[in-house]
mmCIF file of C-alpha atoms in Angstrom:
data_model
loop_
_atom_site.group_PDB
_atom_site.id
_atom_site.type_symbol
_atom_site.label_atom_id
_atom_site.label_comp_id
_atom_site.label_asym_id
_atom_site.label_seq_id
_atom_site.Cartn_x
_atom_site.Cartn_y
_atom_site.Cartn_z
ATOM 1 C CA UNK A 74 -3.590 14.814 14.055
ATOM 2 C CA UNK A 75 -6.010 12.817 11.882
ATOM 3 C CA UNK A 76 -3.368 12.689 9.181
ATOM 4 C CA UNK A 77 -0.841 11.025 11.471
ATOM 5 C CA UNK A 78 -3.481 8.484 12.497
ATOM 6 C CA UNK A 79 -4.182 7.789 8.804
ATOM 7 C CA UNK A 80 -0.466 7.263 8.197
ATOM 8 C CA UNK A 81 -0.218 4.885 11.144
ATOM 9 C CA UNK A 82 -3.283 2.977 9.891
ATOM 10 C CA UNK A 83 -1.607 2.557 6.499
ATOM 11 C CA UNK A 84 1.609 1.322 8.098
ATOM 12 C CA UNK A 85 -0.345 -1.083 10.336
ATOM 13 C CA UNK A 86 -2.223 -2.318 7.270
ATOM 14 C CA UNK A 87 1.133 -2.893 5.574
ATOM 15 C CA UNK A 88 2.278 -5.109 8.421
ATOM 16 C CA UNK A 89 -0.972 -7.071 8.387
ATOM 17 C CA UNK A 90 -0.812 -7.564 4.604
ATOM 18 C CA UNK A 91 2.724 -8.874 4.854
ATOM 19 C CA UNK A 92 1.733 -11.684 7.184
ATOM 20 C CA UNK A 93 -1.900 -12.205 6.107
ATOM 21 C CA UNK A 94 -2.099 -11.822 2.311
ATOM 22 C CA UNK A 95 -5.748 -12.957 2.339
ATOM 23 C CA UNK A 96 -6.573 -9.421 3.496
ATOM 24 C CA UNK A 97 -5.772 -8.163 -0.001
ATOM 25 C CA UNK A 98 -8.938 -7.506 -1.965
ATOM 26 C CA UNK A 99 -9.642 -10.349 -4.354
ATOM 27 C CA UNK A 100 -6.810 -12.571 -3.133
ATOM 28 C CA UNK A 101 -9.142 -15.228 -1.773
ATOM 29 C CA UNK A 102 -10.913 -15.391 -5.159
ATOM 30 C CA UNK A 103 -7.710 -16.322 -7.024
ATOM 31 C CA UNK A 104 -7.158 -19.843 -8.250
ATOM 32 C CA UNK A 105 -4.551 -21.946 -6.472
ATOM 33 C CA UNK A 106 -2.074 -21.441 -9.326
ATOM 34 C CA UNK A 107 -2.524 -17.672 -9.246
ATOM 35 C CA UNK A 108 -2.034 -17.647 -5.478
ATOM 36 C CA UNK A 109 1.203 -19.606 -5.847
ATOM 37 C CA UNK A 110 2.407 -17.203 -8.546
ATOM 38 C CA UNK A 111 1.511 -14.239 -6.366
ATOM 39 C CA UNK A 112 3.451 -15.649 -3.410
ATOM 40 C CA UNK A 113 6.465 -16.631 -5.533
ATOM 41 C CA UNK A 114 6.524 -13.210 -7.176
ATOM 42 C CA UNK A 115 6.369 -11.430 -3.813
ATOM 43 C CA UNK A 116 2.903 -9.885 -3.829
ATOM 44 C CA UNK A 117 2.679 -9.669 0.009
ATOM 45 C CA UNK A 118 6.091 -7.986 0.169
ATOM 46 C CA UNK A 119 5.093 -5.607 -2.624
ATOM 47 C CA UNK A 120 1.852 -4.717 -0.804
ATOM 48 C CA UNK A 121 3.850 -4.183 2.396
ATOM 49 C CA UNK A 122 6.220 -1.834 0.584
ATOM 50 C CA UNK A 123 3.487 0.167 -1.147
ATOM 51 C CA UNK A 124 1.375 0.607 1.975
ATOM 52 C CA UNK A 125 4.409 1.509 4.095
ATOM 53 C CA UNK A 126 5.515 4.141 1.599
ATOM 54 C CA UNK A 127 1.978 5.490 1.456
ATOM 55 C CA UNK A 128 1.883 5.791 5.241
ATOM 56 C CA UNK A 129 5.248 7.506 5.371
ATOM 57 C CA UNK A 130 4.279 9.919 2.585
ATOM 58 C CA UNK A 131 1.026 10.796 4.361
ATOM 59 C CA UNK A 132 2.891 11.512 7.606
ATOM 60 C CA UNK A 133 5.588 13.417 5.708
ATOM 61 C CA UNK A 134 2.889 15.444 3.944
ATOM 62 C CA UNK A 135 1.477 16.453 7.307
ATOM 63 C CA UNK A 136 4.818 17.793 8.463
ATOM 64 C CA UNK A 137 5.349 19.474 5.088
ATOM 65 C CA UNK A 138 2.008 21.255 5.429
ATOM 66 C CA UNK A 139 2.987 22.465 8.912
ATOM 67 C CA UNK A 140 6.379 23.623 7.631
ATOM 68 C CA UNK A 141 4.731 25.470 4.731
ATOM 69 C CA UNK A 142 2.090 26.866 7.119
ATOM 70 C CA UNK A 143 -0.604 25.573 4.767
ATOM 71 C CA UNK A 144 -2.874 23.025 6.542
ATOM 72 C CA UNK A 145 -5.084 22.283 3.479
ATOM 73 C CA UNK A 146 -1.981 20.990 1.698
ATOM 74 C CA UNK A 147 -2.046 17.930 3.947
ATOM 75 C CA UNK A 148 -5.457 16.750 2.723
ATOM 76 C CA UNK A 149 -4.428 17.254 -0.908
ATOM 77 C CA UNK A 150 -1.300 15.175 -0.333
ATOM 78 C CA UNK A 151 -3.381 12.460 1.372
ATOM 79 C CA UNK A 152 -5.725 12.181 -1.598
ATOM 80 C CA UNK A 153 -2.869 12.130 -4.109
ATOM 81 C CA UNK A 154 -0.919 9.500 -2.164
ATOM 82 C CA UNK A 155 -3.903 7.195 -1.682
ATOM 83 C CA UNK A 156 -5.065 7.423 -5.297
ATOM 84 C CA UNK A 157 -1.553 6.877 -6.637
ATOM 85 C CA UNK A 158 -1.011 3.961 -4.260
ATOM 86 C CA UNK A 159 -4.286 2.360 -5.366
ATOM 87 C CA UNK A 160 -3.315 2.601 -9.032
ATOM 88 C CA UNK A 161 0.151 1.177 -8.330
ATOM 89 C CA UNK A 162 -1.327 -1.715 -6.347
ATOM 90 C CA UNK A 163 -3.865 -2.545 -9.061
ATOM 91 C CA UNK A 164 -1.482 -2.377 -12.016
ATOM 92 C CA UNK A 165 1.613 -3.976 -10.536
ATOM 93 C CA UNK A 166 -0.343 -6.395 -8.341
ATOM 94 C CA UNK A 167 -2.042 -7.787 -11.438
ATOM 95 C CA UNK A 168 1.365 -8.177 -13.080
ATOM 96 C CA UNK A 169 2.720 -10.051 -10.058
ATOM 97 C CA UNK A 170 -0.271 -12.378 -10.010
ATOM 98 C CA UNK A 171 -0.112 -13.247 -13.721
ATOM 99 C CA UNK A 172 3.662 -13.419 -14.251
ATOM 100 C CA UNK A 173 4.831 -17.006 -14.456
ATOM 101 C CA UNK A 174 7.903 -18.168 -12.564
ATOM 102 C CA UNK A 175 9.935 -21.229 -13.375
#
């Protein structure tokens, strides 16, 4: 049950990040030009997508662990999804912030 709550928290976080990009770590520390680049390049939408997919994968992993009759599989999937999502957000988020648009 905790896994489903974690998935719902990630999906809720995705919705909040879409409408309030200042919730992203380090966003408020960006210069005005970097913030404009981030918004033009779709950083809030990207964060929404990544967090939504993470939430859905966590919930899907829970049901997969039930189907496989292997409850510890769910926690392993949670860790893998969260770590992978963090790396994706760091790498591609930095690209979206620094990429110039005309």
